[in-house]
Short mmCIF file of C-alpha atoms and ligand atoms in Angstrom, two decimals:
data_model
loop_
_atom_site.label_atom_id
_atom_site.label_comp_id
_atom_site.label_asym_id
_atom_site.label_seq_id
_atom_site.Cartn_x
_atom_site.Cartn_y
_atom_site.Cartn_z
CA UNK A 1 102.42 -9.26 97.15
CA UNK A 2 99.89 -9.77 99.88
CA UNK A 3 99.29 -6.69 100.99
CA UNK A 4 99.68 -5.24 97.51
CA UNK A 5 96.70 -7.70 96.10
CA UNK A 6 94.39 -6.08 99.08
CA UNK A 7 95.46 -3.03 98.34
CA UNK A 8 94.50 -3.51 94.52
CA UNK A 9 91.55 -4.50 95.81
CA UNK A 10 90.75 -1.77 97.84
CA UNK A 11 91.31 0.23 94.73
CA UNK A 12 89.22 -1.29 92.87
CA UNK A 13 86.38 -0.52 95.50
CA UNK A 14 85.71 2.90 93.97
CA UNK A 15 84.89 1.96 90.37
CA UNK A 16 81.51 -0.17 92.84
CA UNK A 17 80.92 2.91 94.38
CA UNK A 18 80.81 4.99 91.27
CA UNK A 19 78.91 2.40 88.53
CA UNK A 20 76.57 1.99 92.16
CA UNK A 21 75.86 5.74 91.66
CA UNK A 22 75.93 5.73 88.32
CA UNK A 23 72.91 3.57 88.44
CA UNK A 24 71.08 4.85 90.59
CA UNK A 25 71.04 8.66 88.96
CA UNK A 26 70.00 6.60 85.74
CA UNK A 27 66.88 5.46 87.87
CA UNK A 28 65.83 8.85 89.37
CA UNK A 29 67.36 7.93 92.63
CA UNK A 30 69.14 12.70 92.31
CA UNK A 31 70.54 13.90 89.10
CA UNK A 32 74.41 13.54 88.61
CA UNK A 33 75.30 14.86 85.08
CA UNK A 34 78.62 14.13 85.57
CA UNK A 35 79.30 10.42 86.77
CA UNK A 36 78.68 8.49 83.23
CA UNK A 37 82.34 10.65 82.36
CA UNK A 38 83.97 8.09 84.35
CA UNK A 39 82.20 5.25 83.84
CA UNK A 40 81.49 3.29 80.48
CA UNK A 41 78.18 2.47 80.67
CA UNK A 42 75.09 2.43 83.23
CA UNK A 43 76.00 -1.41 84.40
CA UNK A 44 73.63 -4.10 84.93
CA UNK A 45 70.52 -3.50 87.23
CA UNK A 46 71.21 -2.90 91.04
CA UNK A 47 67.83 -4.67 93.36
CA UNK A 48 66.24 -1.75 95.40
CA UNK A 49 67.72 -1.75 98.33
CA UNK A 50 71.69 -1.10 97.75
CA UNK A 51 70.10 2.25 95.31
CA UNK A 52 68.18 3.34 97.84
CA UNK A 53 71.08 2.59 100.73
CA UNK A 54 73.72 5.05 98.01
CA UNK A 55 70.19 7.61 97.74
CA UNK A 56 70.68 7.83 102.04
CA UNK A 57 74.20 8.11 101.93
CA UNK A 58 74.94 10.30 98.81
CA UNK A 59 71.60 12.94 100.38
CA UNK A 60 72.90 12.54 104.52
CA UNK A 61 76.78 13.24 103.54
CA UNK A 62 75.50 16.54 100.87
CA UNK A 63 73.83 17.97 104.33
CA UNK A 64 76.46 17.86 106.75
CA UNK A 65 78.81 18.80 103.33
CA UNK A 66 76.03 22.15 102.13
CA UNK A 67 75.35 22.62 105.87
CA UNK A 68 79.43 23.46 105.85
CA UNK A 69 79.98 25.35 103.34
CA UNK A 70 77.20 27.57 103.64
CA UNK A 71 77.71 28.17 107.16
CA UNK A 72 81.47 28.75 106.56
CA UNK A 73 80.39 31.12 103.63
CA UNK A 74 82.27 29.17 100.94
CA UNK A 75 85.84 30.86 102.69
CA UNK A 76 87.02 27.74 102.92
CA UNK A 77 88.68 24.79 102.25
CA UNK A 78 87.05 20.71 101.63
CA UNK A 79 89.12 17.56 101.43
CA UNK A 80 87.84 14.54 99.86
CA UNK A 81 89.99 11.73 101.49
CA UNK A 82 90.13 8.34 98.95
CA UNK A 83 88.41 10.63 96.71
CA UNK A 84 87.80 8.05 93.90
CA UNK A 85 85.45 8.78 91.23
CA UNK A 86 83.77 11.55 92.93
CA UNK A 87 82.12 14.09 91.31
CA UNK A 88 81.26 16.93 93.97
CA UNK A 89 83.84 19.32 92.83
CA UNK A 90 81.49 19.64 89.70
CA UNK A 91 78.10 19.09 91.64
CA UNK A 92 79.21 22.13 94.46
CA UNK A 93 80.64 24.67 90.90
CA UNK A 94 76.71 23.90 89.74
CA UNK A 95 75.08 25.30 92.36
CA UNK A 96 77.49 27.82 93.82
CA UNK A 97 79.33 26.46 96.73
CA UNK A 98 82.84 25.83 95.94
CA UNK A 99 84.96 26.56 98.51
CA UNK A 100 88.26 28.46 98.32
CA UNK A 101 89.66 25.51 97.52
CA UNK A 102 88.25 21.61 97.11
CA UNK A 103 90.78 18.81 97.32
CA UNK A 104 90.98 14.74 96.50
CA UNK A 105 94.18 12.55 97.84
CA UNK A 106 93.65 8.96 96.29
CA UNK A 107 96.17 6.38 95.56
CA UNK A 108 98.63 7.34 92.55
CA UNK A 109 96.93 5.11 89.89
CA UNK A 110 93.68 5.73 90.99
CA UNK A 111 94.08 9.48 90.97
CA UNK A 112 95.76 8.80 87.58
CA UNK A 113 92.58 7.21 86.25
CA UNK A 114 91.08 10.21 87.21
CA UNK A 115 93.01 13.28 85.64
CA UNK A 116 93.19 11.28 82.36
CA UNK A 117 88.95 11.62 82.66
CA UNK A 118 88.90 15.28 83.04
CA UNK A 119 92.06 15.49 80.54
CA UNK A 120 89.67 13.68 77.85
CA UNK A 121 86.26 15.18 79.09
CA UNK A 122 85.51 19.17 78.22
CA UNK A 123 82.80 18.74 80.81
CA UNK A 124 85.05 17.73 83.52
CA UNK A 125 87.92 20.10 82.51
CA UNK A 126 86.05 23.21 81.49
CA UNK A 127 84.34 24.40 85.65
CA UNK A 128 88.32 23.24 86.20
CA UNK A 129 89.69 25.72 83.54
CA UNK A 130 87.29 28.49 84.13
CA UNK A 131 87.63 28.54 87.56
CA UNK A 132 91.88 29.13 86.58
CA UNK A 133 92.91 32.34 86.95
CA UNK A 134 95.66 32.91 85.07
CA UNK A 135 97.98 30.17 82.45
CA UNK A 136 99.64 28.91 84.76
CA UNK A 137 97.62 25.21 85.01
CA UNK A 138 99.40 22.08 87.01
CA UNK A 139 98.67 19.12 84.90
CA UNK A 140 100.80 15.70 84.53
CA UNK A 141 99.65 12.01 85.31
CA UNK A 142 99.63 12.05 89.16
CA UNK A 143 98.80 15.47 89.71
CA UNK A 144 96.33 18.31 89.20
CA UNK A 145 96.72 21.73 90.69
CA UNK A 146 93.89 25.17 89.53
CA UNK A 147 93.29 27.64 91.92
CA UNK A 148 89.81 25.97 93.11
CA UNK A 149 90.95 22.53 92.92
CA UNK A 150 93.50 19.60 93.18
CA UNK A 151 93.87 15.97 93.20
CA UNK A 152 97.04 14.51 94.63
CA UNK A 153 98.28 10.53 94.06
CA UNK A 154 99.22 9.69 98.12
CA UNK A 155 98.41 6.55 101.00
CA UNK A 156 96.99 7.67 103.63
CA UNK A 157 98.23 5.84 105.95
CA UNK A 158 101.26 7.63 105.38
CA UNK A 159 100.69 11.42 107.21
CA UNK A 160 104.00 13.09 106.64
CA UNK A 161 104.22 12.29 102.86
CA UNK A 162 99.91 13.13 102.76
CA UNK A 163 100.94 16.73 104.93
CA UNK A 164 103.59 17.73 102.83
CA UNK A 165 101.85 17.54 99.58
CA UNK A 166 98.64 19.17 100.89
CA UNK A 167 101.07 21.96 101.35
CA UNK A 168 103.14 22.09 98.16
CA UNK A 169 99.27 22.67 97.51
CA UNK A 170 98.52 26.11 98.98
CA UNK A 171 96.18 23.22 102.06
CA UNK A 172 95.44 26.71 103.99
CA UNK A 173 95.16 25.67 108.40
CA UNK A 174 93.71 28.43 108.94
CA UNK A 175 90.72 28.44 106.80
CA UNK A 176 88.07 26.22 108.04
CA UNK A 177 87.94 22.70 106.26
CA UNK A 178 85.50 20.44 106.00
CA UNK A 179 87.37 16.81 105.84
CA UNK A 180 85.60 13.68 104.30
CA UNK A 181 85.88 10.21 103.48
CA UNK A 182 83.02 7.90 103.17
CA UNK A 183 83.74 3.82 103.38
CA UNK A 184 87.16 5.31 103.29
CA UNK A 185 88.85 4.60 106.73
CA UNK A 186 87.47 0.85 107.34
CA UNK A 187 90.54 -0.26 104.81
CA UNK A 188 92.98 1.45 107.22
CA UNK A 189 93.44 -0.05 110.66
CA UNK A 190 92.17 1.76 113.80
CA UNK A 191 95.40 3.57 114.67
CA UNK A 192 96.56 4.26 110.83
CA UNK A 193 92.96 5.84 110.71
CA UNK A 194 92.99 7.23 114.05
CA UNK A 195 96.57 9.17 112.91
CA UNK A 196 94.49 10.77 110.19
CA UNK A 197 91.82 11.87 112.13
CA UNK A 198 94.34 13.25 114.63
CA UNK A 199 96.21 14.85 112.30
CA UNK A 200 93.81 16.52 110.88
CA UNK A 201 92.02 17.84 114.65
CA UNK A 202 96.16 19.22 114.94
CA UNK A 203 96.35 21.24 111.94
CA UNK A 204 93.14 22.90 111.82
CA UNK A 205 91.34 24.57 114.45
CA UNK A 206 87.88 25.00 112.63
CA UNK A 207 87.66 21.91 110.82
CA UNK A 208 84.27 19.13 110.68
CA UNK A 209 85.35 15.40 109.57
CA UNK A 210 83.05 12.94 107.91
CA UNK A 211 83.07 10.10 108.01
CA UNK A 212 80.74 7.63 106.03
CA UNK A 213 80.89 3.66 106.35
CA UNK A 214 79.69 0.46 108.01
CA UNK A 215 78.38 -0.59 111.42
CA UNK A 216 77.43 -2.69 114.10
CA UNK A 217 79.27 -5.30 112.37
CA UNK A 218 79.68 -7.72 115.58
CA UNK A 219 76.21 -9.02 114.21
CA UNK A 220 75.35 -11.45 112.22
CA UNK A 221 74.42 -9.00 108.83
CA UNK A 222 77.39 -7.55 109.60
CA UNK A 223 79.41 -10.67 109.78
CA UNK A 224 77.92 -11.66 105.44
CA UNK A 225 79.03 -7.95 104.78
CA UNK A 226 82.53 -8.46 106.38
CA UNK A 227 82.69 -12.46 104.79
CA UNK A 228 81.34 -10.96 101.13
CA UNK A 229 83.42 -7.94 101.06
CA UNK A 230 87.14 -10.20 102.48
CA UNK A 231 86.47 -13.09 99.48
CA UNK A 232 87.01 -10.05 97.20
CA UNK A 233 91.00 -10.01 99.21
CA UNK A 234 89.89 -6.50 100.20
CA UNK A 235 91.73 -5.93 103.92
CA UNK A 236 89.56 -4.49 106.06
CA UNK A 237 91.89 -3.81 108.95
CA UNK A 238 89.24 -0.90 109.94
CA UNK A 239 86.91 -2.80 111.14
CA UNK A 240 87.35 -3.40 115.15
CA UNK A 241 86.13 0.66 114.64
CA UNK A 242 83.23 -0.38 112.95
CA UNK A 243 81.10 -2.08 116.06
CA UNK A 244 79.19 1.01 117.03
CA UNK A 245 78.44 4.49 116.55
CA UNK A 246 80.25 4.83 119.90
CA UNK A 247 83.36 3.39 119.17
CA UNK A 248 82.84 5.75 116.02
CA UNK A 249 82.39 7.99 118.10
CA UNK A 250 85.67 7.37 120.47
CA UNK A 251 87.94 8.21 117.27
CA UNK A 252 87.03 11.45 117.12
CA UNK A 253 86.91 12.26 120.87
CA UNK A 254 90.31 10.71 121.36
CA UNK A 255 92.16 12.60 119.16
CA UNK A 256 91.38 16.27 119.91
CA UNK A 257 88.21 16.87 118.26
CA UNK A 258 85.58 18.68 120.49
CA UNK A 259 82.77 17.45 120.25
CA UNK A 260 80.75 13.83 118.03
CA UNK A 261 78.23 12.69 116.59
CA UNK A 262 77.38 9.67 114.71
CA UNK A 263 73.75 8.12 113.63
CA UNK A 264 73.17 4.82 111.89
CA UNK A 265 71.49 5.61 107.55
CA UNK A 266 67.89 3.60 109.18
CA UNK A 267 67.98 6.74 111.14
CA UNK A 268 68.71 9.20 109.13
CA UNK A 269 67.39 7.80 106.41
CA UNK A 270 63.94 8.73 108.54
CA UNK A 271 65.31 12.32 108.96
CA UNK A 272 66.21 13.65 104.98
CA UNK A 273 63.08 15.44 103.40
CA UNK A 274 59.88 13.15 103.69
CA UNK A 275 58.33 14.15 100.11
CA UNK A 276 61.90 13.46 98.82
CA UNK A 277 62.08 9.68 100.57
CA UNK A 278 58.41 9.49 99.19
CA UNK A 279 59.14 10.59 95.34
CA UNK A 280 61.67 8.04 95.37
CA UNK A 281 60.16 5.67 97.39
CA UNK A 282 58.01 5.28 94.31
CA UNK A 283 60.57 4.34 92.13
CA UNK A 284 60.90 1.43 92.00
CA UNK A 285 59.10 -1.70 94.03
CA UNK A 286 60.56 -2.81 97.01
CA UNK A 287 59.81 -6.37 98.20
CA UNK A 288 62.09 -6.46 101.64
CA UNK A 289 61.69 -4.04 103.13
CA UNK A 290 63.80 -6.25 106.16
CA UNK A 291 66.24 -6.50 104.08
CA UNK A 292 66.84 -2.80 103.77
CA UNK A 293 66.28 -1.67 106.95
CA UNK A 294 68.75 -4.39 108.03
CA UNK A 295 71.42 -2.67 105.41
CA UNK A 296 71.32 0.24 106.36
CA UNK A 297 71.33 -0.47 109.76
CA UNK A 298 74.92 -1.20 108.96
CA UNK A 299 75.89 1.39 107.70
CA UNK A 300 76.70 5.70 109.46
CA UNK A 301 77.43 9.05 109.41
CA UNK A 302 79.56 9.92 112.09
CA UNK A 303 80.55 13.92 112.27
CA UNK A 304 82.92 15.51 114.27
CA UNK A 305 83.63 19.17 114.80
CA UNK A 306 85.81 21.51 116.51
CA UNK A 307 85.36 25.54 116.27
CA UNK A 308 87.96 28.05 117.11
CA UNK A 309 85.66 30.73 114.69
CA UNK A 310 82.49 29.85 117.29
CA UNK A 311 80.71 29.63 113.68
CA UNK A 312 78.63 27.32 115.37
CA UNK A 313 79.60 24.26 113.94
CA UNK A 314 78.41 21.71 116.70
CA UNK A 315 74.31 22.57 115.78
CA UNK A 316 75.14 20.54 112.02
CA UNK A 317 72.85 18.01 112.27
CA UNK A 318 70.03 16.26 110.56
N1 LIG B 401 84.70 7.81 98.53
C1 LIG B 401 85.12 7.59 97.09
C2 LIG B 401 83.17 7.51 96.87
O1 LIG B 401 82.61 7.26 98.14
O2 LIG B 401 82.38 7.53 96.33
C3 LIG B 401 85.67 6.33 96.54
C4 LIG B 401 85.05 5.01 97.62
S1 LIG B 401 85.94 3.05 97.42
C5 LIG B 401 84.87 2.70 98.45
C6 LIG B 401 87.87 3.58 98.41
C7 LIG B 401 88.47 4.18 97.65
O3 LIG B 401 89.43 4.60 98.86
C8 LIG B 401 89.17 4.41 96.86
O4 LIG B 401 89.34 4.66 95.82
C9 LIG B 401 90.74 3.53 97.32
O5 LIG B 401 92.06 3.83 96.38
C10 LIG B 401 91.20 4.45 98.31
N2 LIG B 401 91.96 4.24 99.12
C11 LIG B 401 91.79 2.75 100.22
N3 LIG B 401 92.74 3.11 101.12
C12 LIG B 401 93.19 4.49 100.70
C13 LIG B 401 95.10 4.46 101.21
N4 LIG B 401 95.30 4.36 102.27
N5 LIG B 401 95.27 5.85 100.42
C14 LIG B 401 94.67 6.68 99.82
N6 LIG B 401 93.81 6.21 98.93
C15 LIG B 401 92.70 5.76 99.85
#
């Protein structure tokens, strides 16, 4: 029962991400016309440093993701692990950057909710139907499989089940593949996340893994962040790997990845296109510059590559 409670608390974190992203987009930090279909309302005000943090997260991840898809000229796959209510599939469709197939994996109950939203909201279902070639679209309560978009209910800690399900839905191990996890691995033990990362390195010869999560958690500020999450009964089984940028990279370098890099979000924020950063910094007045810096120093993006096809993946950076 305890582990059920902890998993339920983890599942609920996808609503936080969506609510915060919706609030930031309502303020103009970036555009996402689809996120409104996954939350009931804009919700209460979030502090400017939270909005800037989400801006850095979304822009940072998108920068690497889009660069990978361009390198592969869309002849690739994307797998978003712990995708929650993420809207990237719809953004890529609008920007003419759709990979051959876009997979999402999350717990079956989260997937069921997402499928319900897609089914009942035409702006979400239309792009899926439009990019599908036949009349036979698999759509039931727990999975949705079309030519270009597939959403699977599975536990990421059970690799053989995950592998079986992805293959059932035509995952192609020969295609360049981008794997993404955004605030997901921290909820798994170091050995569980290593197994996932190792499975990816073993399965694909040409791939990139992008992982966004907490870092530098062993200082005072990090301890407060951990306490806040624990108060909500979230099981932070993976927090050990969030000690440093080196421990983030090591998880990949020890499991068969050729190349790994990691930067904290303060560094990434300073490397994002500065005209757009200047624009968003004018949106809301920020009193506590130091708090923003602290917050950004406690999140990171780690990315790893292997590149048998010589696409030049190790050059992808900020
Ligand atoms: N990646 C999304 C985003 O950034 O908007 C959602 C992030 S949310 C903080 C974490 C997500 O990971 C939740 O949707 C949760 O259900 C999922 N998750 C965590 N552990 C998982 C596991 N073992 N198997 C499947 N999904 C998992």
